[in-house]
Amino acid sequence: MTSKLQFTSIYLPVLLVLWLGLFLDSQTVSEQVQYNQWVTNGLVLLCFAWVYSHVTSKIKKLMLYGVVLALLGEVVFSMLLGMYEYRLENVPLYVPLGHSLIYAAVFSLQKEKIIQRHKTRVVSFLYWGMMVYSSLWLVLDKDVFGFLCMLGILFFLKKTPGNELFFLIMFYMVVYLELLGTYYQCWVWPDIWFDQISFIPSSNPPSGISVFYFGFDIGCLWIYKKLNAKTWRRMKTLRRLSFLKQA
């Protein structure tokens, strides 16, 4: 049961809970319900606990590292640099928890048998879809910032082959999250980058902003490698042996 939930079912409740949570934290609901953001905090915390109880020890550790790393990133990029702003000008508790939930959900979704069976086609489709999506935002809404981020993603994927599926799925997960969050006015992106750089206009949200989430993903994995060096080396050795057997 645990394995099944880990690989095929986790992303579904995560997507649902994040949608419901963002709706509850929306500007519209806040006009009717006091302390509505705390309702979202509680809902996402419960989802985090549920997912945490159904994943492997490795994902558990990555989720915990992710909460800390995401909180630090939110403080820096939102509160210190003003890259974007939350509705109450704070960093809601559900946000760092949500980062880790998205991370776990992407791990879950990429393991779907149908995706693994058609991996090459899926990666190609997601690649082109990403470029078309970002290009449309550039043409229709002058989203220069988002388009530059998308080019950064292309460069990153070219330099780190082998993980395209994970990061491309992450791109669409972030698109889902950002479109919901900005639609419900849970947070807002300024019209120009950092609200300071006038020659780099931005949409709300920027189309390729997931490139910053990639930094979060890499940071989580880096921390895991440093704190679990023996486990990481053993896992790499097993992967090499598995590859040699298949060859």
Short mmCIF file of C-alpha atoms in Angstrom, two decimals:
data_model
loop_
_atom_site.label_atom_id
_atom_site.label_comp_id
_atom_site.label_asym_id
_atom_site.label_seq_id
_atom_site.Cartn_x
_atom_site.Cartn_y
_atom_site.Cartn_z
CA MET A 1 0.00 0.00 0.00
CA THR A 2 2.78 2.40 0.91
CA SER A 3 4.65 1.76 -2.34
CA LYS A 4 1.54 2.30 -4.41
CA LEU A 5 0.80 5.61 -2.72
CA GLN A 6 4.40 6.69 -3.03
CA PHE A 7 4.63 6.22 -6.77
CA THR A 8 1.17 6.70 -8.20
CA SER A 9 -1.18 8.46 -5.83
CA ILE A 10 0.66 11.17 -3.91
CA TYR A 11 0.59 13.86 -6.58
CA LEU A 12 -3.21 13.75 -6.92
CA PRO A 13 -4.09 14.79 -3.34
CA VAL A 14 -1.18 17.26 -3.34
CA LEU A 15 -2.56 19.05 -6.40
CA LEU A 16 -6.05 19.04 -4.92
CA VAL A 17 -4.97 20.28 -1.48
CA LEU A 18 -2.83 23.05 -2.94
CA TRP A 19 -5.71 24.23 -5.11
CA LEU A 20 -8.12 24.19 -2.16
CA GLY A 21 -5.57 25.83 0.11
CA LEU A 22 -4.89 28.68 -2.31
CA PHE A 23 -8.61 29.21 -2.81
CA LEU A 24 -9.10 29.45 0.97
CA ASP A 25 -6.25 31.97 1.20
CA SER A 26 -7.67 34.04 -1.66
CA GLN A 27 -8.51 37.72 -1.43
CA THR A 28 -12.19 36.90 -1.96
CA VAL A 29 -12.39 34.42 0.91
CA SER A 30 -10.43 36.75 3.20
CA GLU A 31 -13.21 39.32 2.85
CA GLN A 32 -15.67 36.79 4.29
CA VAL A 33 -13.61 34.64 6.68
CA GLN A 34 -11.21 35.93 9.31
CA TYR A 35 -7.87 34.16 9.71
CA ASN A 36 -8.52 32.23 6.50
CA GLN A 37 -4.78 31.89 5.88
CA TRP A 38 -4.47 29.80 9.05
CA VAL A 39 -7.07 27.43 7.65
CA THR A 40 -4.83 26.95 4.63
CA ASN A 41 -1.79 26.52 6.88
CA GLY A 42 -3.54 23.74 8.78
CA LEU A 43 -4.78 22.01 5.63
CA VAL A 44 -1.37 21.99 3.98
CA LEU A 45 0.29 20.87 7.21
CA LEU A 46 -2.06 17.88 7.39
CA CYS A 47 -1.30 17.03 3.76
CA PHE A 48 2.42 17.34 4.46
CA ALA A 49 2.10 14.90 7.38
CA TRP A 50 0.11 12.44 5.25
CA VAL A 51 2.59 12.51 2.37
CA TYR A 52 5.52 12.28 4.80
CA SER A 53 4.05 9.11 6.30
CA HIS A 54 3.85 7.41 2.88
CA VAL A 55 7.25 8.09 1.33
CA THR A 56 10.68 6.51 1.63
CA SER A 57 13.26 7.66 4.17
CA LYS A 58 15.14 9.47 1.39
CA ILE A 59 12.11 11.52 0.37
CA LYS A 60 11.31 12.18 4.03
CA LYS A 61 14.73 13.75 4.49
CA LEU A 62 14.47 15.73 1.25
CA MET A 63 11.07 17.08 2.33
CA LEU A 64 12.45 18.25 5.67
CA TYR A 65 15.51 19.83 4.08
CA GLY A 66 13.18 21.44 1.58
CA VAL A 67 11.05 23.15 4.23
CA VAL A 68 14.11 24.81 5.77
CA LEU A 69 15.62 25.75 2.42
CA ALA A 70 12.32 27.07 1.08
CA LEU A 71 11.75 29.21 4.17
CA LEU A 72 15.18 30.79 3.79
CA GLY A 73 14.59 31.36 0.07
CA GLU A 74 11.19 32.95 0.68
CA VAL A 75 12.59 35.35 3.25
CA VAL A 76 15.39 36.39 0.91
CA PHE A 77 13.49 36.66 -2.39
CA SER A 78 10.15 37.93 -1.08
CA MET A 79 10.78 39.92 2.08
CA LEU A 80 14.33 41.17 1.49
CA LEU A 81 14.59 41.51 -2.30
CA GLY A 82 10.92 42.16 -3.09
CA MET A 83 10.87 39.79 -6.05
CA TYR A 84 7.18 39.08 -5.31
CA GLU A 85 4.81 39.84 -2.45
CA TYR A 86 2.31 37.74 -0.49
CA ARG A 87 -1.18 39.01 0.25
CA LEU A 88 -0.46 39.78 3.92
CA GLU A 89 3.15 40.84 3.22
CA ASN A 90 4.43 37.81 5.13
CA VAL A 91 5.67 34.32 4.31
CA PRO A 92 2.70 32.02 5.00
CA LEU A 93 3.47 28.76 6.78
CA TYR A 94 1.92 26.78 3.94
CA VAL A 95 4.42 28.10 1.40
CA PRO A 96 7.63 26.26 2.51
CA LEU A 97 5.50 23.19 3.22
CA GLY A 98 4.01 23.50 -0.26
CA HIS A 99 7.46 23.62 -1.85
CA SER A 100 8.32 20.26 -0.31
CA LEU A 101 4.93 18.81 -1.29
CA ILE A 102 5.49 19.81 -4.91
CA TYR A 103 8.95 18.21 -4.74
CA ALA A 104 7.46 14.92 -3.48
CA ALA A 105 4.62 15.11 -6.02
CA VAL A 106 7.06 15.42 -8.93
CA PHE A 107 8.97 12.37 -7.69
CA SER A 108 5.66 10.52 -7.56
CA LEU A 109 4.38 11.58 -10.97
CA GLN A 110 7.56 10.78 -12.88
CA LYS A 111 7.29 7.17 -11.64
CA GLU A 112 3.94 6.61 -13.35
CA LYS A 113 4.26 3.54 -15.56
CA ILE A 114 2.72 5.18 -18.61
CA ILE A 115 5.17 8.09 -18.33
CA GLN A 116 8.16 5.79 -17.93
CA ARG A 117 6.98 3.64 -20.84
CA HIS A 118 6.86 6.64 -23.18
CA LYS A 119 9.57 8.68 -21.49
CA THR A 120 11.28 9.96 -24.65
CA ARG A 121 8.04 11.16 -26.21
CA VAL A 122 6.85 12.69 -22.95
CA VAL A 123 10.10 14.64 -22.52
CA SER A 124 9.92 15.90 -26.12
CA PHE A 125 6.27 16.95 -25.70
CA LEU A 126 6.99 18.74 -22.41
CA TYR A 127 10.01 20.50 -23.93
CA TRP A 128 8.02 21.93 -26.82
CA GLY A 129 5.05 22.73 -24.63
CA MET A 130 7.28 24.73 -22.29
CA MET A 131 8.78 26.76 -25.13
CA VAL A 132 5.40 27.46 -26.71
CA TYR A 133 3.89 28.44 -23.35
CA SER A 134 6.68 30.86 -22.51
CA SER A 135 6.76 32.31 -26.04
CA LEU A 136 3.03 33.03 -25.90
CA TRP A 137 3.44 34.91 -22.62
CA LEU A 138 6.28 36.90 -24.20
CA VAL A 139 4.23 37.84 -27.27
CA LEU A 140 0.88 38.40 -25.57
CA ASP A 141 1.98 39.95 -22.28
CA LYS A 142 5.59 41.14 -22.86
CA ASP A 143 6.87 38.63 -20.31
CA VAL A 144 10.58 39.19 -20.94
CA PHE A 145 11.56 38.04 -17.45
CA GLY A 146 9.64 34.77 -17.78
CA PHE A 147 11.07 34.12 -21.25
CA LEU A 148 14.63 34.72 -20.03
CA CYS A 149 13.96 32.27 -17.19
CA MET A 150 12.76 29.72 -19.74
CA LEU A 151 15.98 30.16 -21.73
CA GLY A 152 17.84 29.58 -18.48
CA ILE A 153 15.92 26.31 -18.08
CA LEU A 154 16.92 25.20 -21.58
CA PHE A 155 20.57 25.96 -20.81
CA PHE A 156 20.34 24.15 -17.47
CA LEU A 157 18.78 21.02 -19.00
CA LYS A 158 21.42 20.93 -21.73
CA LYS A 159 24.18 21.08 -19.14
CA THR A 160 22.61 18.44 -16.87
CA PRO A 161 21.33 15.65 -19.16
CA GLY A 162 19.53 12.68 -17.69
CA ASN A 163 17.11 14.52 -15.41
CA GLU A 164 14.98 16.25 -18.05
CA LEU A 165 11.78 14.42 -17.10
CA PHE A 166 11.92 15.44 -13.44
CA PHE A 167 12.64 19.11 -14.14
CA LEU A 168 10.14 19.42 -16.98
CA ILE A 169 7.40 17.97 -14.78
CA MET A 170 8.50 20.44 -12.12
CA PHE A 171 8.08 23.24 -14.66
CA TYR A 172 4.42 22.37 -15.19
CA MET A 173 3.80 21.83 -11.48
CA VAL A 174 5.09 25.35 -10.86
CA VAL A 175 2.95 26.74 -13.68
CA TYR A 176 -0.09 25.16 -12.02
CA LEU A 177 0.86 26.56 -8.62
CA GLU A 178 1.73 30.04 -9.86
CA LEU A 179 -1.37 30.46 -12.02
CA LEU A 180 -3.59 29.49 -9.08
CA GLY A 181 -1.74 31.62 -6.54
CA THR A 182 -1.79 34.76 -8.66
CA TYR A 183 -5.37 34.20 -9.83
CA TYR A 184 -6.56 34.00 -6.22
CA GLN A 185 -4.31 36.97 -5.33
CA CYS A 186 -2.43 35.00 -2.69
CA TRP A 187 0.70 36.66 -4.05
CA VAL A 188 1.61 39.05 -6.83
CA TRP A 189 4.58 39.59 -9.13
CA PRO A 190 5.48 43.19 -10.06
CA ASP A 191 5.29 44.44 -13.65
CA ILE A 192 9.07 44.65 -13.86
CA TRP A 193 11.80 42.43 -12.43
CA PHE A 194 12.27 43.06 -8.69
CA ASP A 195 9.99 46.09 -9.20
CA GLN A 196 13.22 47.94 -10.05
CA ILE A 197 14.58 46.88 -13.44
CA SER A 198 12.35 48.68 -15.94
CA PHE A 199 13.85 47.18 -19.11
CA ILE A 200 12.86 43.63 -18.03
CA PRO A 201 9.03 43.55 -17.92
CA SER A 202 7.33 40.60 -16.25
CA SER A 203 3.97 38.89 -16.24
CA ASN A 204 2.06 37.93 -13.13
CA PRO A 205 3.30 35.18 -12.89
CA PRO A 206 6.47 35.00 -15.02
CA SER A 207 6.19 32.02 -17.36
CA GLY A 208 9.58 30.43 -16.59
CA ILE A 209 9.85 31.19 -12.90
CA SER A 210 10.30 27.47 -12.17
CA VAL A 211 14.01 27.95 -12.85
CA PHE A 212 14.23 29.25 -9.28
CA TYR A 213 12.47 26.12 -8.05
CA PHE A 214 15.18 24.14 -9.81
CA GLY A 215 17.67 25.85 -7.54
CA PHE A 216 15.56 24.69 -4.62
CA ASP A 217 15.56 21.10 -5.97
CA ILE A 218 19.31 21.08 -6.44
CA GLY A 219 19.84 22.60 -3.02
CA CYS A 220 17.78 19.86 -1.35
CA LEU A 221 19.73 17.16 -3.14
CA TRP A 222 23.06 18.81 -2.29
CA ILE A 223 22.16 18.88 1.41
CA TYR A 224 21.08 15.23 1.22
CA LYS A 225 24.39 14.23 -0.36
CA LYS A 226 26.39 16.06 2.31
CA LEU A 227 24.42 14.71 5.27
CA ASN A 228 23.98 11.18 3.91
CA ALA A 229 27.27 10.56 2.10
CA LYS A 230 27.45 6.79 2.72
CA THR A 231 23.85 6.20 1.65
CA TRP A 232 24.38 8.32 -1.48
CA ARG A 233 27.54 6.43 -2.48
CA ARG A 234 25.80 3.08 -1.96
CA MET A 235 22.86 4.19 -4.09
CA LYS A 236 25.17 5.38 -6.89
CA THR A 237 27.02 2.06 -6.80
CA LEU A 238 23.77 0.08 -7.06
CA ARG A 239 22.67 2.23 -9.99
CA ARG A 240 25.96 1.60 -11.82
CA LEU A 241 25.65 -2.15 -11.24
CA SER A 242 22.07 -2.11 -12.49
CA PHE A 243 23.15 -0.22 -15.60
CA LEU A 244 25.97 -2.68 -16.31
CA LYS A 245 23.59 -5.64 -15.98
CA GLN A 246 21.15 -4.07 -18.46
CA ALA A 247 24.02 -3.33 -20.87
#
